[in-house]
Coordinates of C-alpha atoms in Angstrom, one line a residue:
M1451 CA 53.1 -118.1 29.9
K1452 CA 54.1 -122.1 28.8
K1453 CA 57.1 -121.0 26.5
L1454 CA 56.3 -124.2 23.5
L1455 CA 52.9 -124.4 23.6
S1456 CA 52.3 -122.1 20.8
F1457 CA 54.4 -124.2 19.1
V1458 CA 53.0 -127.0 19.3
I1459 CA 49.6 -125.9 18.5
L1460 CA 51.0 -124.3 15.4
F1461 CA 51.9 -127.8 14.8
L1462 CA 49.5 -130.0 15.4
L1463 CA 46.1 -127.3 14.7
L1464 CA 48.2 -126.0 11.0
L1465 CA 40.2 -124.0 16.8
P1466 CA 36.3 -124.3 16.6
A1467 CA 33.9 -121.9 18.5
N1468 CA 31.6 -122.4 21.0
A1469 CA 32.9 -125.9 21.7
Q1470 CA 31.9 -127.6 17.7
L1471 CA 33.9 -128.6 15.0
L1472 CA 31.0 -129.3 13.0
W1473 CA 29.9 -126.3 11.1
K1474 CA 26.7 -126.5 8.4
I1475 CA 27.4 -122.7 5.7
S1476 CA 23.9 -121.8 4.2
G1477 CA 22.3 -118.7 2.8
N1478 CA 23.6 -115.5 0.2
G1479 CA 22.1 -117.0 -2.5
L1480 CA 23.3 -121.0 -2.0
K1481 CA 21.2 -123.4 -3.7
K1482 CA 23.0 -126.4 -1.4
S1483 CA 24.4 -126.6 2.4
S1484 CA 28.0 -127.6 2.8
Y1485 CA 30.2 -127.8 5.2
L1486 CA 33.1 -127.0 7.2
F1487 CA 34.9 -129.5 10.1
G1488 CA 38.5 -129.0 11.6
T1489 CA 40.7 -131.3 12.2
H1490 CA 43.6 -131.9 14.2
H1491 CA 46.1 -133.8 12.3
L1492 CA 47.5 -136.7 14.9
V1493 CA 44.0 -138.0 16.4
P1494 CA 42.6 -141.3 16.0
I1495 CA 40.6 -141.6 12.8
S1496 CA 38.0 -143.7 15.4
F1497 CA 37.4 -140.0 17.0
L1498 CA 34.8 -139.4 14.5
D1499 CA 32.9 -141.9 16.0
S1500 CA 31.9 -139.1 18.8
I1501 CA 31.3 -136.5 16.3
P1502 CA 27.4 -136.7 15.5
K1503 CA 26.2 -136.3 11.7
V1504 CA 29.8 -135.7 10.5
Y1505 CA 29.6 -139.1 8.5
K1506 CA 25.7 -138.2 7.3
C1507 CA 27.3 -134.3 6.3
F1508 CA 30.4 -135.9 4.8
N1509 CA 28.1 -138.0 2.9
R1510 CA 26.3 -135.6 1.7
S1511 CA 28.7 -133.1 0.3
E1512 CA 30.1 -133.9 -3.0
V1513 CA 33.2 -132.2 -3.3
V1514 CA 36.1 -132.5 -0.4
V1515 CA 38.1 -129.7 0.2
S1516 CA 41.7 -129.6 2.3
E1517 CA 43.9 -127.5 2.6
F1518 CA 46.3 -129.1 -0.5
V1519 CA 45.7 -131.9 -2.1
M1520 CA 48.1 -134.9 -0.3
S1521 CA 47.8 -137.1 -4.2
A1522 CA 49.3 -134.5 -6.1
A1523 CA 51.3 -135.6 -8.5
N1524 CA 55.3 -135.7 -7.4
M1525 CA 54.2 -134.6 -4.0
E1526 CA 56.7 -136.4 -1.7
D1527 CA 59.5 -136.0 -4.1
K1528 CA 59.0 -131.9 -3.9
V1529 CA 58.5 -131.9 0.2
K1530 CA 62.1 -134.1 0.0
E1531 CA 63.9 -131.3 -2.0
A1532 CA 62.2 -129.2 0.0
A1533 CA 63.6 -130.1 3.3
M1534 CA 66.9 -131.0 2.7
L1535 CA 69.8 -128.5 4.4
P1536 CA 71.5 -126.1 2.1
P1537 CA 74.6 -127.5 1.5
N1538 CA 76.4 -124.3 3.4
Y1539 CA 74.9 -125.2 6.3
V1540 CA 76.0 -127.7 8.7
Y1541 CA 74.5 -128.2 13.3
T1542 CA 78.0 -128.2 14.4
E1543 CA 78.1 -124.1 13.2
L1544 CA 74.3 -123.6 13.9
L1545 CA 74.1 -125.3 17.2
S1546 CA 76.4 -124.4 20.2
D1547 CA 78.5 -127.9 21.1
S1548 CA 75.9 -128.3 24.4
D1549 CA 72.6 -127.6 22.0
Y1550 CA 74.3 -130.5 19.7
H1551 CA 75.1 -133.2 22.4
F1552 CA 71.3 -132.0 23.9
V1553 CA 69.7 -132.5 20.2
D1554 CA 71.5 -136.0 19.5
S1555 CA 70.4 -137.2 22.5
E1556 CA 67.3 -135.8 22.4
L1557 CA 66.4 -137.2 19.3
K1558 CA 67.8 -140.8 19.3
A1559 CA 65.7 -141.4 23.2
V1560 CA 62.4 -140.5 20.6
T1561 CA 63.0 -141.4 17.7
K1562 CA 66.1 -143.6 17.4
L1563 CA 67.6 -141.3 15.0
S1564 CA 70.9 -139.7 15.8
L1565 CA 71.5 -136.0 14.9
N1566 CA 74.4 -137.0 11.8
D1567 CA 71.3 -139.5 10.5
V1568 CA 69.2 -137.2 9.9
A1569 CA 71.8 -133.7 8.7
R1570 CA 71.3 -133.1 6.1
L1571 CA 67.7 -132.3 6.6
K1572 CA 66.7 -129.4 7.6
P1573 CA 65.6 -127.9 11.8
S1574 CA 61.6 -127.7 10.6
M1575 CA 61.2 -130.9 9.6
I1576 CA 63.0 -132.5 12.4
A1577 CA 61.3 -130.6 14.5
N1578 CA 58.8 -132.2 12.6
I1579 CA 59.9 -135.4 12.9
Y1580 CA 60.6 -135.3 16.7
I1581 CA 56.7 -133.8 17.6
V1582 CA 55.0 -136.5 15.5
A1583 CA 57.7 -139.5 16.7
Y1584 CA 56.9 -138.2 20.6
Y1585 CA 52.9 -137.3 20.2
Q1586 CA 53.0 -141.2 18.8
Q1587 CA 54.6 -142.3 22.1
L1588 CA 52.3 -140.5 24.4
F1589 CA 49.0 -141.3 22.6
P1590 CA 50.0 -144.5 20.7
N1591 CA 47.0 -145.5 18.1
D1592 CA 47.2 -148.0 14.9
D1593 CA 45.9 -145.3 12.3
D1594 CA 47.9 -144.9 9.3
W1595 CA 45.5 -141.8 8.3
Q1596 CA 45.8 -138.5 9.7
L1597 CA 41.9 -136.7 10.0
D1598 CA 42.6 -135.3 6.6
S1599 CA 44.6 -137.5 3.8
F1600 CA 41.2 -140.1 5.6
F1601 CA 38.5 -137.5 4.6
Q1602 CA 40.4 -137.6 0.4
Q1603 CA 41.3 -141.3 1.2
V1604 CA 36.9 -141.5 0.5
A1605 CA 36.5 -139.0 -1.2
D1606 CA 38.6 -140.6 -4.2
R1607 CA 36.6 -144.2 -3.3
Q1608 CA 33.6 -142.4 -3.7
G1609 CA 34.8 -140.5 -7.2
K1610 CA 33.9 -137.2 -4.9
K1611 CA 36.1 -134.6 -6.8
V1612 CA 38.9 -133.0 -4.4
V1613 CA 39.6 -129.4 -4.3
G1614 CA 42.8 -127.8 -2.4
L1615 CA 42.8 -124.4 -0.8
E1616 CA 46.4 -124.1 -1.3
T1617 CA 48.7 -126.2 -3.5
I1618 CA 51.5 -128.3 -2.1
E1619 CA 54.6 -125.3 -3.3
D1620 CA 52.3 -122.5 -0.8
Q1621 CA 52.5 -125.5 2.1
I1622 CA 56.4 -125.7 1.4
K1623 CA 57.0 -122.2 0.9
L1624 CA 55.2 -122.0 4.2
I1625 CA 56.4 -124.6 6.4
Y1626 CA 60.2 -125.0 5.2
E1627 CA 61.2 -121.6 3.7
S1628 CA 59.4 -118.4 5.7
Q1629 CA 61.8 -118.7 8.3
S1630 CA 65.3 -118.3 8.0
I1631 CA 67.6 -121.8 8.6
E1632 CA 69.0 -120.1 11.7
R1633 CA 65.5 -119.2 13.3
Q1634 CA 64.2 -122.9 13.0
A1635 CA 67.2 -124.4 14.6
F1636 CA 66.7 -122.5 17.3
L1637 CA 63.2 -123.4 17.7
L1638 CA 64.6 -127.4 17.5
V1639 CA 66.1 -126.4 20.4
G1640 CA 63.4 -125.2 22.1
T1641 CA 60.9 -127.7 21.4
L1642 CA 63.1 -130.4 22.6
R1643 CA 64.3 -128.3 25.8
G1644 CA 60.4 -128.7 26.2
K1645 CA 59.3 -132.1 26.7
D1646 CA 58.6 -131.9 30.2
R1647 CA 56.1 -128.9 29.3
I1648 CA 54.9 -130.5 26.4
T1649 CA 53.9 -133.5 27.3
E1650 CA 51.8 -131.5 30.0
E1651 CA 50.9 -129.2 26.9
L1652 CA 49.5 -131.9 24.7
H1653 CA 47.1 -133.6 27.2
E1654 CA 45.9 -130.4 27.4
L1655 CA 46.0 -129.7 23.9
N1656 CA 43.3 -133.6 22.7
A1657 CA 41.6 -132.8 25.6
Y1658 CA 40.4 -129.4 24.1
Y1659 CA 40.3 -130.5 20.7
K1660 CA 38.0 -133.9 22.0
K1661 CA 35.3 -130.9 23.5
G1662 CA 35.5 -128.8 20.3
N1663 CA 36.7 -126.7 23.0
L1664 CA 39.8 -124.7 21.9
V1665 CA 39.5 -121.5 22.4
P1666 CA 41.7 -120.8 25.6
L1667 CA 44.1 -122.7 23.8
L1668 CA 43.7 -120.1 20.6
Q1669 CA 44.3 -116.9 22.6
T1670 CA 47.0 -118.5 24.6
Y1671 CA 48.8 -119.1 21.2
L1672 CA 47.7 -115.2 20.0
N1673 CA 49.2 -113.7 23.2
D1674 CA 52.2 -115.9 24.1
S1675 CA 55.5 -113.8 23.9
S1676 CA 57.8 -115.4 25.5
E1677 CA 61.0 -116.7 23.7
F1678 CA 60.1 -119.2 21.8
A1679 CA 56.9 -118.2 20.7
P1680 CA 55.6 -117.5 17.4
T1681 CA 56.2 -113.8 15.9
A1682 CA 53.5 -111.5 15.1
Q1683 CA 54.5 -112.0 11.4
E1684 CA 55.0 -115.7 11.3
K1685 CA 51.5 -115.9 13.3
F1686 CA 49.8 -114.1 10.7
L1687 CA 51.6 -116.1 7.4
M1688 CA 50.3 -119.4 9.4
L1689 CA 46.6 -118.0 9.9
D1690 CA 45.6 -115.0 8.7
A1691 CA 46.8 -114.9 5.8
R1692 CA 45.8 -117.7 4.6
N1693 CA 42.1 -117.6 6.2
L1694 CA 41.9 -114.3 4.1
E1695 CA 42.4 -116.2 0.8
W1696 CA 40.9 -119.1 1.4
T1697 CA 37.5 -116.6 2.1
K1698 CA 38.7 -115.3 -2.3
K1699 CA 38.3 -119.1 -3.2
L1700 CA 35.4 -121.1 -1.5
P1701 CA 32.8 -119.0 -2.4
D1702 CA 32.8 -120.3 -6.1
L1703 CA 32.9 -123.6 -4.7
L1704 CA 30.0 -123.6 -2.5
H1705 CA 28.1 -122.1 -5.0
K1706 CA 29.5 -124.7 -7.5
N1707 CA 28.6 -128.1 -5.5
S1708 CA 27.6 -129.2 -2.1
C1709 CA 31.1 -129.8 -0.3
F1710 CA 33.1 -130.7 2.9
V1711 CA 35.5 -128.2 4.2
A1712 CA 38.1 -130.2 6.0
V1713 CA 41.3 -127.8 7.4
G1714 CA 43.0 -127.1 10.8
A1715 CA 41.1 -126.2 13.3
L1716 CA 43.1 -123.6 15.1
H1717 CA 41.7 -121.3 11.2
L1718 CA 38.3 -121.7 12.2
V1719 CA 38.3 -119.1 14.7
G1720 CA 39.2 -115.8 15.6
E1721 CA 38.2 -112.2 14.5
N1722 CA 40.2 -114.0 11.0
G1723 CA 38.3 -117.6 11.1
L1724 CA 36.7 -118.4 8.9
I1725 CA 34.1 -118.8 10.8
N1726 CA 33.7 -114.6 10.8
L1727 CA 34.9 -114.5 7.7
L1728 CA 32.1 -116.3 5.5
R1729 CA 29.7 -114.6 8.0
Q1730 CA 30.9 -110.9 7.2
K1731 CA 30.5 -112.5 3.6
G1732 CA 26.5 -113.1 3.7
Y1733 CA 26.8 -117.1 4.2
R1734 CA 25.5 -118.5 7.3
V1735 CA 27.4 -120.4 9.6
S1736 CA 25.8 -122.7 12.2
K1737 CA 26.1 -125.2 14.6
V1738 CA 25.6 -128.7 13.3
K1739 CA 23.6 -130.5 16.6

């Protein structure tokens, strides 16, 4: 089992079934069809050109639904505040001497930042900074937007309403507050020490996503029980719990307007994925060809 693959997937795809990223939602009394799209948070916007009808489906929609609204008031300030390490923690105590020096050296190599430069940030934020920087080294592109923010920006320009399935406070709690600082520090060390494997895994992740065939990665993520894998509770909170909450909110949105629902692709599949949960509620969820 590849130790860190599940951690990488957790960050990047936070997997559509049967080689498909774009789905149509209809039936169950809907007057207009809606669409469901699985995003990858770091692929370039130009990738959308390879997906037939994605722009056509987006333009047909009246409302864009995402995990959360990125233009929410004071979002950046709230994230910055939540990402700060509590004053009673210091990395010289959180990490062993060898781990401290390794993390410091690896951060400098990839992000040009020393551990001292980010010493007031929580380990989860440092890990995110590292992964994004390393991903951009492996797959450089000039896009300033992620797929999620791109759809929201275009919706704003077209005068479409943007709705979040969660609040920024929900996201903050999940990413920065659901794990202890000690657990975050443990995963930070594991992430940086797994750099060699991450290289191979990121290439594999990208290849599967671009083919729309990521079920093997979902299975690896769910079945991984290695040292640095998410716990069963962490997996539940990241995926199933959120999907179950989202499918309580989606019907009202779908029956009021034609929606373009764009969420991390890992949320689409599996027993408690959005595709299956919507079908259980009586909707037809079919591939857009």
